[in-house]
Each structure stands twice: as structure tokens, then as C-alpha cells.
Tab-separated table of C-alpha atoms and ligand atoms in Angstrom:
chain	number	residue	atom	x	y	z
A	1	MET	CA	227.641	143.456	88.529
A	2	ARG	CA	229.277	140.416	87.199
A	3	TYR	CA	229.079	140.740	83.406
A	4	PHE	CA	228.175	144.242	82.268
A	5	ASN	CA	231.380	145.848	83.497
A	6	ASN	CA	233.556	142.955	82.354
A	7	PRO	CA	233.794	142.462	78.593
A	8	GLU	CA	235.519	139.122	78.928
A	9	ALA	CA	232.852	137.677	81.251
A	10	PHE	CA	230.187	139.177	79.008
A	11	MET	CA	231.554	137.399	75.946
A	12	LYS	CA	231.561	134.157	77.931
A	13	LEU	CA	227.949	134.723	78.878
A	14	MET	CA	227.035	135.300	75.263
A	15	ALA	CA	228.863	132.135	74.266
A	16	SER	CA	227.003	130.077	76.856
A	17	MET	CA	223.704	131.532	75.689
A	18	GLN	CA	224.496	131.024	72.055
A	19	SER	CA	222.922	127.582	71.776
A	20	GLY	CA	219.861	128.929	73.562
A	21	ILE	CA	219.548	131.633	70.956
A	22	VAL	CA	219.859	129.079	68.182
A	23	ALA	CA	217.139	126.922	69.774
A	24	THR	CA	214.843	129.920	70.192
A	25	LEU	CA	215.320	130.939	66.578
A	26	THR	CA	214.703	127.337	65.498
A	27	ILE	CA	211.397	127.177	67.368
A	28	PHE	CA	210.449	130.580	66.004
A	29	PHE	CA	211.126	129.939	62.329
A	30	ALA	CA	209.942	126.326	62.289
A	31	THR	CA	206.655	127.361	63.901
A	32	LEU	CA	206.107	130.069	61.306
A	33	ILE	CA	206.968	127.769	58.410
A	34	PHE	CA	204.544	125.093	59.557
A	35	SER	CA	201.750	127.060	61.176
A	36	ILE	CA	201.089	129.601	58.440
A	37	PRO	CA	200.253	127.128	55.652
A	38	LEU	CA	198.541	124.843	58.146
A	39	GLY	CA	196.536	127.804	59.413
A	40	MET	CA	195.377	128.538	55.864
A	41	VAL	CA	194.277	124.929	55.385
A	42	ILE	CA	192.448	124.963	58.723
A	43	ALA	CA	190.751	128.243	57.814
A	44	LEU	CA	189.472	126.754	54.557
A	45	LEU	CA	188.261	123.593	56.289
A	46	ARG	CA	186.591	125.707	58.954
A	47	MET	CA	184.680	127.508	56.193
A	48	ASN	CA	183.625	124.311	54.463
A	49	ARG	CA	179.901	124.187	53.992
A	50	ARG	CA	179.693	120.595	55.232
A	51	ARG	CA	179.253	120.471	59.000
A	52	ILE	CA	181.036	117.124	59.239
A	53	ILE	CA	184.173	118.996	58.227
A	54	SER	CA	183.677	122.422	59.778
A	55	LEU	CA	182.456	121.229	63.156
A	56	PRO	CA	185.492	119.142	64.170
A	57	VAL	CA	187.715	121.938	62.905
A	58	SER	CA	185.858	124.454	65.082
A	59	LEU	CA	186.377	122.126	68.010
A	60	TYR	CA	190.083	121.894	67.224
A	61	ILE	CA	190.354	125.678	67.171
A	62	LEU	CA	188.437	125.928	70.438
A	63	VAL	CA	190.748	123.485	72.192
A	64	MET	CA	193.953	124.991	70.798
A	65	ARG	CA	192.981	128.531	71.699
A	66	GLY	CA	191.142	127.580	74.869
A	67	THR	CA	193.888	125.733	76.734
A	68	PRO	CA	197.338	126.935	77.760
A	69	LEU	CA	200.077	126.399	75.218
A	70	MET	CA	202.246	125.191	78.081
A	71	LEU	CA	199.801	122.377	78.730
A	72	GLN	CA	199.741	121.494	75.050
A	73	ILE	CA	203.517	121.224	74.973
A	74	PHE	CA	203.373	118.877	77.928
A	75	ALA	CA	200.558	116.878	76.424
A	76	ILE	CA	202.325	116.367	73.135
A	77	TYR	CA	205.678	115.583	74.683
A	78	PHE	CA	204.270	112.970	77.070
A	79	ALA	CA	201.140	111.733	75.325
A	80	ILE	CA	202.525	110.984	71.876
A	81	PRO	CA	205.135	108.470	73.078
A	82	MET	CA	202.439	106.814	75.193
A	83	LEU	CA	200.024	106.575	72.288
A	84	THR	CA	202.449	105.665	69.535
A	85	GLY	CA	205.286	104.050	71.426
A	86	THR	CA	207.858	106.189	69.638
A	87	ASN	CA	209.870	108.686	71.570
A	88	LEU	CA	209.608	112.279	70.594
A	89	ASN	CA	212.644	114.485	70.687
A	90	ARG	CA	212.068	117.541	72.893
A	91	MET	CA	212.600	120.034	70.113
A	92	THR	CA	210.285	118.120	67.755
A	93	ALA	CA	207.546	118.008	70.380
A	94	THR	CA	207.953	121.728	70.979
A	95	ILE	CA	207.762	122.621	67.313
A	96	LEU	CA	204.768	120.329	66.844
A	97	ALA	CA	202.886	121.875	69.762
A	98	PHE	CA	203.718	125.434	68.702
A	99	SER	CA	202.750	124.780	65.084
A	100	LEU	CA	199.427	123.195	65.989
A	101	ASN	CA	198.663	125.974	68.453
A	102	TYR	CA	199.661	128.913	66.269
A	103	ALA	CA	197.924	127.379	63.251
A	104	ALA	CA	194.640	127.706	65.159
A	105	TYR	CA	195.230	131.414	65.757
A	106	PHE	CA	196.378	132.031	62.205
A	107	ALA	CA	193.376	130.073	60.898
A	108	GLU	CA	190.960	132.460	62.578
A	109	ILE	CA	192.867	135.484	61.310
A	110	PHE	CA	192.879	134.081	57.777
A	111	ARG	CA	189.214	133.177	57.994
A	112	GLY	CA	188.409	136.749	58.932
A	113	GLY	CA	190.515	137.979	56.015
A	114	ILE	CA	188.883	135.626	53.532
A	115	MET	CA	185.398	136.531	54.703
A	116	ALA	CA	186.199	140.206	54.330
A	117	ILE	CA	186.756	139.816	50.593
A	118	PRO	CA	183.569	141.160	48.964
A	119	VAL	CA	181.336	138.550	47.265
A	120	GLY	CA	181.603	140.699	44.172
A	121	GLN	CA	185.193	139.533	43.755
A	122	HIS	CA	184.067	135.909	43.676
A	123	GLU	CA	181.216	136.723	41.328
A	124	ALA	CA	183.502	138.628	38.972
A	125	CYS	CA	185.829	135.613	38.891
A	126	GLN	CA	182.947	133.281	38.239
A	127	VAL	CA	181.537	135.220	35.317
A	128	LEU	CA	185.019	135.539	33.846
A	129	GLY	CA	185.334	131.756	33.982
A	130	PHE	CA	187.973	131.357	36.718
A	131	THR	CA	188.115	127.982	38.428
A	132	LYS	CA	187.738	127.931	42.211
A	133	THR	CA	191.467	127.362	42.562
A	134	GLN	CA	192.355	130.241	40.260
A	135	THR	CA	189.960	132.482	42.149
A	136	PHE	CA	191.604	131.578	45.431
A	137	PHE	CA	195.225	131.928	44.400
A	138	HIS	CA	194.988	134.863	42.013
A	139	VAL	CA	192.255	137.012	43.511
A	140	VAL	CA	191.410	136.060	47.098
A	141	LEU	CA	194.776	135.169	48.612
A	142	PRO	CA	196.703	138.278	47.481
A	143	GLN	CA	193.994	140.490	48.950
A	144	VAL	CA	193.828	138.444	52.148
A	145	VAL	CA	197.570	138.888	52.678
A	146	LYS	CA	197.169	142.641	52.753
A	147	ARG	CA	194.219	142.470	55.116
A	148	VAL	CA	195.799	140.091	57.656
A	149	LEU	CA	199.255	141.609	57.882
A	150	LEU	CA	198.504	143.562	61.042
A	151	PRO	CA	196.854	140.794	63.105
A	152	VAL	CA	199.522	138.343	61.893
A	153	SER	CA	202.263	140.674	63.095
A	154	ASN	CA	200.646	140.621	66.537
A	155	GLU	CA	200.801	136.829	66.614
A	156	VAL	CA	204.386	136.738	65.431
A	157	ILE	CA	205.420	139.140	68.184
A	158	THR	CA	203.672	136.944	70.728
A	159	LEU	CA	205.404	133.904	69.274
A	160	VAL	CA	208.821	135.417	69.898
A	161	LYS	CA	208.046	135.615	73.604
A	162	ASP	CA	206.145	132.315	73.745
A	163	THR	CA	209.237	130.387	72.622
A	164	SER	CA	210.338	130.670	76.273
A	165	LEU	CA	207.533	128.228	77.195
A	166	ALA	CA	209.596	125.410	75.671
A	167	ASN	CA	211.790	125.462	78.767
A	168	ILE	CA	209.131	123.531	80.692
A	169	ILE	CA	210.101	120.347	78.875
A	170	ALA	CA	213.728	121.329	79.258
A	171	VAL	CA	214.421	122.494	75.730
A	172	GLY	CA	217.574	124.524	76.023
A	173	GLU	CA	216.212	127.691	74.489
A	174	LEU	CA	217.247	131.201	75.344
A	175	PHE	CA	215.155	131.627	78.465
A	176	ARG	CA	216.340	128.342	79.946
A	177	ALA	CA	219.948	129.126	79.120
A	178	ALA	CA	219.610	132.510	80.783
A	179	LYS	CA	217.888	131.056	83.824
A	180	ASN	CA	220.577	128.391	84.259
A	181	GLU	CA	223.329	130.912	83.890
A	182	ALA	CA	221.552	133.209	86.349
A	183	SER	CA	221.219	130.565	89.043
A	184	ARG	CA	224.730	129.273	88.470
A	185	THR	CA	226.230	132.700	89.048
A	186	ALA	CA	223.530	134.147	91.308
A	187	SER	CA	223.040	137.145	89.043
A	188	VAL	CA	219.996	138.533	87.256
A	189	GLU	CA	222.073	139.918	84.432
A	190	PRO	CA	221.688	136.873	82.135
A	191	LEU	CA	217.906	137.246	82.402
A	192	PHE	CA	218.234	140.879	81.527
A	193	VAL	CA	220.312	139.950	78.472
A	194	ALA	CA	217.651	137.416	77.450
A	195	GLY	CA	214.987	140.105	77.755
A	196	LEU	CA	217.020	142.386	75.528
A	197	PHE	CA	217.354	139.646	72.989
A	198	TYR	CA	213.585	139.062	72.806
A	199	LEU	CA	213.140	142.797	72.429
A	200	LEU	CA	215.722	142.906	69.658
A	201	MET	CA	214.010	140.059	67.841
A	202	ASN	CA	210.682	141.828	68.032
A	203	GLY	CA	212.283	145.005	66.795
A	204	VAL	CA	213.320	143.070	63.708
A	205	VAL	CA	209.841	141.513	63.398
A	206	THR	CA	208.308	144.991	63.578
A	207	LEU	CA	210.631	146.272	60.867
A	208	VAL	CA	209.884	143.329	58.605
A	209	PHE	CA	206.150	143.832	58.964
A	210	SER	CA	206.309	147.547	58.356
A	211	TYR	CA	208.299	146.790	55.207
A	212	LEU	CA	205.666	144.277	54.089
A	213	THR	CA	202.883	146.748	54.849
A	214	ARG	CA	204.596	149.342	52.689
A	215	ARG	CA	205.055	146.775	49.918
A	216	MET	CA	201.285	146.182	50.002
A	217	ASP	CA	200.467	149.873	49.878
A	218	TYR	CA	200.412	150.049	46.102
A	219	TYR	CA	196.637	149.685	46.130
A	220	LYS	CA	193.734	150.488	48.406
A	221	ASP	CA	190.517	148.570	48.398
B	1	MET	CA	170.521	133.383	21.379
B	2	LEU	CA	169.488	133.698	25.026
B	3	GLN	CA	166.246	132.387	26.328
B	4	ALA	CA	164.594	132.102	29.712
B	5	ILE	CA	161.462	130.019	29.822
B	6	ASN	CA	159.070	130.126	32.747
B	7	VAL	CA	161.854	130.749	35.262
B	8	HIS	CA	160.952	130.548	38.928
B	9	LYS	CA	163.110	131.670	41.802
B	10	SER	CA	162.368	132.247	45.469
B	11	PHE	CA	164.511	133.340	48.356
B	12	GLY	CA	163.021	131.400	51.232
B	13	GLU	CA	159.327	132.125	51.266
B	14	THR	CA	159.323	135.105	48.934
B	15	GLY	CA	158.903	134.404	45.254
B	16	VAL	CA	161.156	136.742	43.303
B	17	LEU	CA	160.702	135.337	39.795
B	18	LYS	CA	157.269	133.850	39.244
B	19	GLY	CA	157.478	132.410	35.772
B	20	VAL	CA	159.590	134.741	33.701
B	21	SER	CA	160.106	134.144	30.000
B	22	VAL	CA	162.491	136.281	28.004
B	23	ARG	CA	164.049	135.851	24.601
B	24	VAL	CA	167.044	137.728	23.270
B	25	SER	CA	168.023	137.352	19.616
B	26	ARG	CA	171.493	137.753	18.165
B	27	GLY	CA	172.477	141.376	17.760
B	28	GLU	CA	169.614	142.602	19.856
B	29	VAL	CA	169.855	145.067	22.724
B	30	VAL	CA	167.260	144.403	25.383
B	31	ALA	CA	166.647	146.778	28.263
B	32	ILE	CA	165.001	145.466	31.414
B	33	ILE	CA	163.237	148.068	33.503
B	34	GLY	CA	161.025	147.924	36.546
B	35	ARG	CA	160.675	149.001	40.130
B	36	SER	CA	163.180	148.175	42.788
B	37	GLY	CA	162.589	144.637	43.966
B	38	SER	CA	160.765	143.538	40.835
B	39	GLY	CA	163.364	140.833	40.202
B	40	LYS	CA	165.486	142.367	37.404
B	41	SER	CA	168.828	141.614	38.999
B	42	THR	CA	167.720	138.169	40.047
B	43	LEU	CA	166.746	137.336	36.469
B	44	LEU	CA	170.078	138.571	35.144
B	45	ARG	CA	171.943	136.687	37.854
B	46	CYS	CA	170.057	133.485	37.054
B	47	MET	CA	170.999	133.846	33.407
B	48	ASN	CA	174.654	134.258	34.438
B	49	ASN	CA	174.537	131.286	36.777
B	50	LEU	CA	175.113	133.486	39.826
B	51	GLU	CA	171.847	132.223	41.279
B	52	THR	CA	170.283	128.822	40.776
B	53	VAL	CA	166.713	128.704	39.556
B	54	ASP	CA	163.950	126.767	41.298
B	55	GLY	CA	162.197	125.941	38.061
B	56	GLY	CA	162.127	126.636	34.358
B	57	GLU	CA	164.711	126.622	31.635
B	58	ILE	CA	167.563	128.861	30.522
B	59	ARG	CA	169.179	128.394	27.120
B	60	ILE	CA	172.319	130.095	25.899
B	61	GLY	CA	173.034	129.883	22.178
B	62	GLY	CA	170.732	126.895	21.865
B	63	GLU	CA	172.330	124.965	24.730
B	64	ALA	CA	170.483	124.469	27.986
B	65	LEU	CA	172.212	125.940	31.027
B	66	VAL	CA	169.397	124.501	33.085
B	67	SER	CA	166.277	122.617	32.129
B	68	PRO	CA	163.621	120.704	34.018
B	69	GLY	CA	164.506	117.074	34.677
B	70	PRO	CA	162.047	114.171	34.511
B	71	ASP	CA	160.692	115.080	37.944
B	72	GLY	CA	160.346	118.722	37.015
B	73	LYS	CA	163.267	119.791	39.231
B	74	PRO	CA	165.862	121.953	37.487
B	75	VAL	CA	168.929	120.104	36.208
B	76	TYR	CA	172.066	122.103	35.500
B	77	LYS	CA	174.700	121.326	32.932
B	78	LYS	CA	177.672	119.386	34.281
B	79	ASP	CA	180.650	121.259	35.636
B	80	GLY	CA	183.125	121.147	32.747
B	81	GLU	CA	180.584	121.907	30.043
B	82	LEU	CA	178.964	124.473	32.291
B	83	ARG	CA	182.111	126.575	32.459
B	84	ALA	CA	182.527	126.432	28.702
B	85	LEU	CA	178.919	127.464	28.183
B	86	MET	CA	179.128	130.338	30.653
B	87	LEU	CA	182.058	131.780	28.703
B	88	LYS	CA	179.483	132.853	26.146
B	89	MET	CA	178.089	135.210	28.753
B	90	GLY	CA	179.732	138.386	29.994
B	91	MET	CA	178.558	140.412	32.943
B	92	VAL	CA	179.144	143.961	34.103
B	93	PHE	CA	178.166	144.700	37.694
B	94	GLN	CA	176.794	147.818	39.269
B	95	ASP	CA	179.829	148.186	41.518
B	96	TYR	CA	182.382	147.108	38.856
B	97	ASN	CA	184.082	144.377	40.919
B	98	LEU	CA	187.477	145.119	39.444
B	99	PHE	CA	190.418	143.328	41.041
B	100	PRO	CA	191.923	146.026	43.290
B	101	HIS	CA	195.322	144.338	43.554
B	102	TYR	CA	195.815	144.298	39.792
B	103	SER	CA	196.586	147.224	37.535
B	104	VAL	CA	193.975	148.089	34.928
B	105	LEU	CA	195.978	146.227	32.310
B	106	ARG	CA	196.371	143.141	34.461
B	107	ASN	CA	192.643	143.176	35.243
B	108	LEU	CA	192.193	142.695	31.512
B	109	THR	CA	195.043	140.293	30.778
B	110	ALA	CA	194.828	137.931	33.773
B	111	PRO	CA	191.409	136.460	32.891
B	112	GLN	CA	192.442	135.974	29.274
B	113	MET	CA	195.617	134.162	30.253
B	114	LEU	CA	194.119	132.084	33.062
B	115	VAL	CA	190.848	131.143	31.441
B	116	LEU	CA	191.376	131.358	27.692
B	117	LYS	CA	195.086	130.412	27.923
B	118	ARG	CA	196.068	133.281	25.686
B	119	SER	CA	199.732	134.233	25.574
B	120	ALA	CA	200.822	137.312	27.515
B	121	LYS	CA	201.454	139.141	24.258
B	122	GLU	CA	198.107	138.274	22.750
B	123	ALA	CA	196.268	139.150	25.964
B	124	ARG	CA	198.067	142.450	26.181
B	125	GLU	CA	197.263	143.428	22.620
B	126	LYS	CA	193.615	142.589	23.100
B	127	ALA	CA	193.543	144.484	26.395
B	128	MET	CA	195.138	147.599	24.933
B	129	ALA	CA	192.781	147.555	21.963
B	130	LEU	CA	189.774	147.366	24.259
B	131	LEU	CA	191.134	150.028	26.608
B	132	ALA	CA	191.477	152.273	23.579
B	133	LYS	CA	187.896	151.502	22.703
B	134	VAL	CA	186.631	152.664	26.101
B	135	GLY	CA	189.028	155.611	25.994
B	136	LEU	CA	191.328	154.554	28.814
B	137	GLU	CA	194.589	153.557	27.128
B	138	GLU	CA	196.561	155.997	29.242
B	139	LYS	CA	195.243	154.402	32.449
B	140	ALA	CA	196.603	150.940	31.663
B	141	ASN	CA	199.135	151.014	34.482
B	142	GLU	CA	196.939	152.689	37.071
B	143	TYR	CA	195.276	150.781	39.876
B	144	PRO	CA	191.471	150.771	40.096
B	145	CYS	CA	191.552	152.745	43.358
B	146	ASN	CA	192.963	155.699	41.425
B	147	LEU	CA	190.170	155.792	38.862
B	148	SER	CA	186.809	157.535	38.936
B	149	GLY	CA	183.654	155.416	39.101
B	150	GLY	CA	182.965	156.003	35.425
B	151	GLN	CA	186.477	154.959	34.497
B	152	CYS	CA	186.197	151.845	36.674
B	153	GLN	CA	182.985	150.886	34.947
B	154	ARG	CA	184.566	151.368	31.525
B	155	VAL	CA	187.462	149.145	32.591
B	156	ALA	CA	184.936	146.554	33.782
B	157	ILE	CA	183.243	146.679	30.379
B	158	ALA	CA	186.590	146.261	28.629
B	159	ARG	CA	187.442	143.351	30.927
B	160	ALA	CA	184.180	141.614	30.055
B	161	LEU	CA	184.811	142.226	26.340
B	162	CYS	CA	188.295	140.705	26.583
B	163	MET	CA	186.684	137.320	26.988
B	164	ASP	CA	184.774	137.680	23.693
B	165	PRO	CA	181.365	136.921	25.175
B	166	GLU	CA	178.517	136.393	22.770
B	167	ILE	CA	176.085	138.057	25.131
B	168	LEU	CA	176.959	140.905	27.446
B	169	CYS	CA	174.787	141.615	30.486
B	170	PHE	CA	174.774	144.807	32.522
B	171	ASP	CA	173.149	145.165	35.925
B	172	GLU	CA	172.489	148.845	36.449
B	173	PRO	CA	175.929	149.797	35.201
B	174	THR	CA	175.444	153.468	36.010
B	175	SER	CA	173.519	153.423	39.279
B	176	ALA	CA	176.611	154.135	41.339
B	177	LEU	CA	177.616	157.088	39.161
B	178	ASP	CA	176.773	160.777	39.052
B	179	PRO	CA	175.079	162.104	35.888
B	180	GLN	CA	178.247	163.145	34.072
B	181	LEU	CA	180.021	159.835	34.654
B	182	THR	CA	176.809	158.041	33.721
B	183	GLN	CA	176.970	159.595	30.275
B	184	GLU	CA	180.534	158.418	29.605
B	185	VAL	CA	179.549	154.852	30.467
B	186	LEU	CA	176.320	154.993	28.506
B	187	SER	CA	178.128	156.240	25.418
B	188	VAL	CA	180.422	153.201	25.596
B	189	ILE	CA	177.382	150.917	25.774
B	190	ARG	CA	175.766	152.858	22.948
B	191	ALA	CA	178.851	152.291	20.798
B	192	LEU	CA	178.647	148.556	21.526
B	193	ALA	CA	174.999	148.573	20.502
B	194	GLU	CA	175.976	150.125	17.190
B	195	GLU	CA	178.315	147.189	16.596
B	196	LYS	CA	175.275	144.956	16.923
B	197	ARG	CA	176.455	143.245	20.042
B	198	THR	CA	173.899	141.160	21.862
B	199	MET	CA	173.261	142.877	25.169
B	200	VAL	CA	170.883	142.732	28.099
B	201	VAL	CA	170.876	145.891	30.168
B	202	VAL	CA	169.053	146.323	33.451
B	203	THR	CA	168.716	150.073	33.817
B	204	HIS	CA	166.869	152.919	35.410
B	205	GLU	CA	167.883	155.259	32.597
B	206	MET	CA	164.638	155.502	30.660
B	207	ASN	CA	165.973	157.770	27.931
B	208	PHE	CA	168.844	155.419	27.383
B	209	ALA	CA	166.502	152.434	27.226
B	210	ARG	CA	164.323	154.133	24.648
B	211	ASP	CA	167.183	155.379	22.486
B	212	VAL	CA	169.543	152.429	22.582
B	213	ALA	CA	167.496	149.319	23.224
B	214	ASP	CA	165.757	147.444	20.460
B	215	ARG	CA	163.386	145.949	22.941
B	216	VAL	CA	162.250	146.872	26.400
B	217	ILE	CA	161.042	144.457	29.026
B	218	TYR	CA	159.107	145.869	31.941
B	219	MET	CA	158.998	143.716	35.047
B	220	GLU	CA	156.708	143.978	38.017
B	221	ASN	CA	156.568	141.711	41.020
B	222	GLY	CA	158.576	138.890	39.506
B	223	LEU	CA	156.709	138.850	36.215
B	224	VAL	CA	157.280	140.280	32.758
B	225	VAL	CA	154.431	142.697	32.319
B	226	GLU	CA	155.439	144.253	29.023
B	227	ASP	CA	157.815	143.132	26.338
B	228	GLY	CA	158.050	144.920	23.032
B	229	PRO	CA	159.979	147.275	20.771
B	230	ALA	CA	161.416	150.180	22.743
B	231	GLN	CA	159.392	152.724	20.792
B	232	GLU	CA	156.175	150.940	21.650
B	233	VAL	CA	156.795	150.223	25.298
B	234	LEU	CA	158.262	153.638	26.074
B	235	GLY	CA	156.813	155.696	23.239
B	236	ALA	CA	153.882	158.090	23.182
B	237	ASN	CA	151.337	155.282	23.435
B	238	ARG	CA	152.896	153.733	26.511
B	239	SER	CA	150.660	151.891	28.894
B	240	GLU	CA	149.313	153.057	32.208
B	241	ALA	CA	151.684	150.735	34.062
B	242	ILE	CA	154.700	152.237	32.330
B	243	ARG	CA	153.395	155.752	32.863
B	244	ALA	CA	153.006	155.073	36.561
B	245	PHE	CA	156.443	153.541	36.783
B	246	ALA	CA	158.150	156.168	34.661
B	247	GLY	CA	156.501	158.894	36.658
B	248	GLU	CA	158.647	157.826	39.568
B	249	ALA	CA	161.762	157.141	37.581
B	250	ASN	CA	163.779	159.918	36.011
B	251	TYR	CA	161.892	159.992	32.733
C	1	ATP	N1	170.198	136.831	48.086
C	1	ATP	C1	168.948	137.203	48.403
C	1	ATP	N2	168.360	136.722	49.527
C	1	ATP	C2	167.113	137.067	49.862
C	1	ATP	N3	166.355	137.900	49.132
C	1	ATP	C3	166.857	138.420	48.026
C	1	ATP	C4	168.180	138.100	47.593
C	1	ATP	N4	168.436	138.741	46.439
C	1	ATP	C5	167.322	139.437	46.166
C	1	ATP	N5	166.375	139.244	47.096
C	1	ATP	C6	165.019	139.818	47.103
C	1	ATP	O1	164.439	139.566	45.864
C	1	ATP	C7	163.680	140.655	45.416
C	1	ATP	C8	164.086	141.037	44.023
C	1	ATP	O2	165.412	141.510	44.054
C	1	ATP	P1	166.185	142.010	42.782
C	1	ATP	O3	167.537	142.412	43.246
C	1	ATP	O4	166.106	141.020	41.708
C	1	ATP	O5	165.357	143.291	42.372
C	1	ATP	P2	165.720	144.402	41.300
C	1	ATP	O6	164.556	144.466	40.380
C	1	ATP	O7	167.039	144.156	40.729
C	1	ATP	O8	165.727	145.705	42.204
C	1	ATP	P3	166.702	146.984	42.141
C	1	ATP	O9	166.141	147.875	41.101
C	1	ATP	O10	166.582	147.574	43.505
C	1	ATP	O11	168.073	146.488	41.845
C	1	ATP	C9	163.859	141.753	46.427
C	1	ATP	O12	162.697	141.797	47.247
C	1	ATP	C10	165.046	141.330	47.241
C	1	ATP	O13	164.910	141.733	48.570
C	2	MG	MG1	168.937	145.094	40.919
């Protein structure tokens, strides 16, 4: 053992992995911030009655869910500069790929949630004179949130672990930092520490979602 | 006040309304009865713009919700005016359709504030007054999931009344309720009838129709077969058709 029985070496390890942790958290939060609203927009477009709108969106969802995220990261990092001529920063490409990918998953979860709202709710809104927008924001969305919490928590937990995929375009996130440290010192301990960190993050995610679930428990449908 | 003229409606191949004409005057309570599948709900839903008609005309307070265009195809009122016109109509559903994520009070105040732009205070006062009227003041802060079916339906009635509709429609408001709960809802509707509110009630409760309604409309197969004062249609001299129908219903 190189680190676990040596507090000083362990602190050094943590310090060298610190920027990796920051990068991982950046990918994680940025993806959530972008993909959740985007997922809602995609869900609504997917449900549009006009096929010209819903069909391309279905195709988008098929491609995003049907190909490896790793490939998508590659594609965005290398293809966008080729198409647009502007260079994409590694972190930006990563966040873009993750957001587009996770938005597709969230879209399908949200679509399921929206479709599960009884038609009676829409009809009640209509006879009361609500506009479509009021119906969505005041009646549909709050009920969808409660219904999708569980499947969304699954995705968020997966996202924590998926952040490690960014290392394939050499983003210095946690997994890459741990791997580098491990090969530099010929020890598996940094990888073990990384694993613990992912686990810790998901522990927090689990707690947050169980708090949100309890918050939503004030009514049953 | 409310008028349907020669309304046609089909779902795919099956004609559900085959030329229905109905007229409801101000202050009148009209009960619509008829077998399952005769088109009662569809008629009510057409009048509340929850279904679009295939032909005919519907007028609310003298204004046309829909009327035949030059080519005979139905033409609906334009969006903005349509919403304003539909505010004259109120609707109570069989399965209440309360907003489960809102407290009883908020179910009543939210529509007033969002649609009628009433202040929170005004909406609240109106809501509490109407909850008192249906006997549910003490449930104001409960959530619908904690109420009985009868209580839910009374909240739904109060919610519809909050919007001050000129015409209130009910689609089998008691069909989901057991007999005791049915009575508490019916007595609320009876009280509204005594205030001379204009109401259209689709119901299977024949006694209620006879006692409370001014007029009874009997529908069969997408057509109005009988339309007359409740005492005539359901009284001692009732027709064979009504006898046959009522024999099956709980008369
Ligand atoms: N959305 C729909 N799509 C297809 N068919 C429908 C639809 N709504 C109603 N129908 C059909 O139209 C007919 C009339 O239905 P409607 O609900 O108006 O009858 P009702 O008189 O209200 O019957 P009940 O007493 O059972 O409520 C039925 O045969 C029904 O199957
Ligand atoms: Mg019906």
C-alpha cells in the first residue's frame, strides 16, 4: 500500500485528484442544467401532432439513445470543428454531448409522465378557461414532476458514472486523474479512491431524491 | 340561453348525434336521460366545446359557438372570443377532475386568479363562500385525495361556481358514488335549482330528474325522442319508450 497507510501521501493524492473532481462535478451539474429543460422541450416537440415536427424528433431520440455516448462525444469533439471551422474546447464538447444525449433520455421520461396525466385534468382546465400555457405550467408540470422523480433519479445516478466517459477525449475528470495517478505510481489505490468518490456522489444523489420524493408526498393521485 | 340546433357528431363511422336540437331557457333545469351510448355525454361535451361537431349549430346566450359556414361545414368562433364565450359555461364531470396537487381551497382560487384575474383575497372570499354553500368549509385545506367521492364532487361543483358560469352542466355527477353520497351531491344540485340557476344535468337518477328538473329530454340512438315538462315525460302518462327505459333504470 502506498497511500492508505500514509496520511501525507494520501493528502497528496487527494490534491492531485482535486481538479479531476472539479471537472467531474462540472460535467455533472452542467449536464443536468442543460439536459432537463432541453428534455422537456424535446418531449413536447415529440408529442406535437404535426408529423413534420414529431418525426425528426423521434429520429433524434433514436440516434441519441441508440448509439454509444462515447461515440457521440467523439463525434461532437471532432465533427463540429470540421463542420464549423471553430475549435471546440474539450470540456465544452463533453458538456454538449452529455446534454444532448441525456436530454433524449429525459425527454422520453417526461413524455411518459405527461401522457400519464389523465385527460380529465386537461378537460377540467379547458372548461375553467385556462390557456394551454396555464394548463401546462400550473396543472400538468407539477403532477409530472411527482410522477417522473423515480425514473429521473435512475438517470442521474447513471450520469454520475457516465462522466468518466469524458476521459476518452482527454478531459481531466476524476477517472482520468485517478488512472494517471495509478499508472504513475503503479498502484490501484487511486482507482479505488475514484470509485469511492462516485459512490459518495450517488449517495448524495439518492438522499436528494428521497428528500424530493418526501416533499411530493403531500398528495396522492 | 343555450341552444343546439340539428347537431351531428360521429366518431369515425358511427354516428353518435344524428341531428339533435335542444333548447335551454334562462333559469331552467333540464335533465337529459337515456340509455348508455345514446349520446348524452357527447351532446354535453359538444356544448362545452370538449368535442367538435360535424354539423349543426350551438348557441350560448345568443352567440354562436359554432354555426354552419357557407359550405355547410361547421365554423367555430375564433380563439380569443371562443374562450370568453366558453366562460359562460361551467361543467361538472362524473369523476370530478379536481387538481390533486392543489388543496381544496387552491382548486377554487387558482382558476379565478389565473382566468378571471381576481385578486387572491377576492378569490379566497368567493371560494370560502362557495365551500360553505356545499358544506365543506372545514375541508378547505385538505387535499382531494383525503376526501370522499361525494365531497370531491361537491368541491368540483363549488369550483365550477367560482367562475360564475351562466349555465352549469353536469355529466352524471353521481354515477361514481354510492347511494348515500349520491344524496349529498343531489341535494347541492337541488339547492342550485331553487336559486333558479340554468342547469343541464345528464343523469340516471330518475326520481331526481322528475323532482328537480323543469324539463326532461330523453335520448335514444343519437336522437332526442322526447322533450317536455318533467311531469309529462316521467309522470303517470309516460310513453312506452320511457316505460321501457325506466324499467331498466332505477326508477
Ligand atoms: N371519443 C370517442 N371515440 C369513439 N367513440 C366514442 C367516443 N366517445 C363516445 N363514443 C361512442 O359514442 C357513443 C355515445 O357515447 P356517449 O358517451 O355520448 O353516451 P352516453 O349516452 O353518455 O352513455 P353513458 O350513459 O354510458 O354515459 C357510444 O357508442 C360511445 O362508444
Ligand atoms: Mg355519458
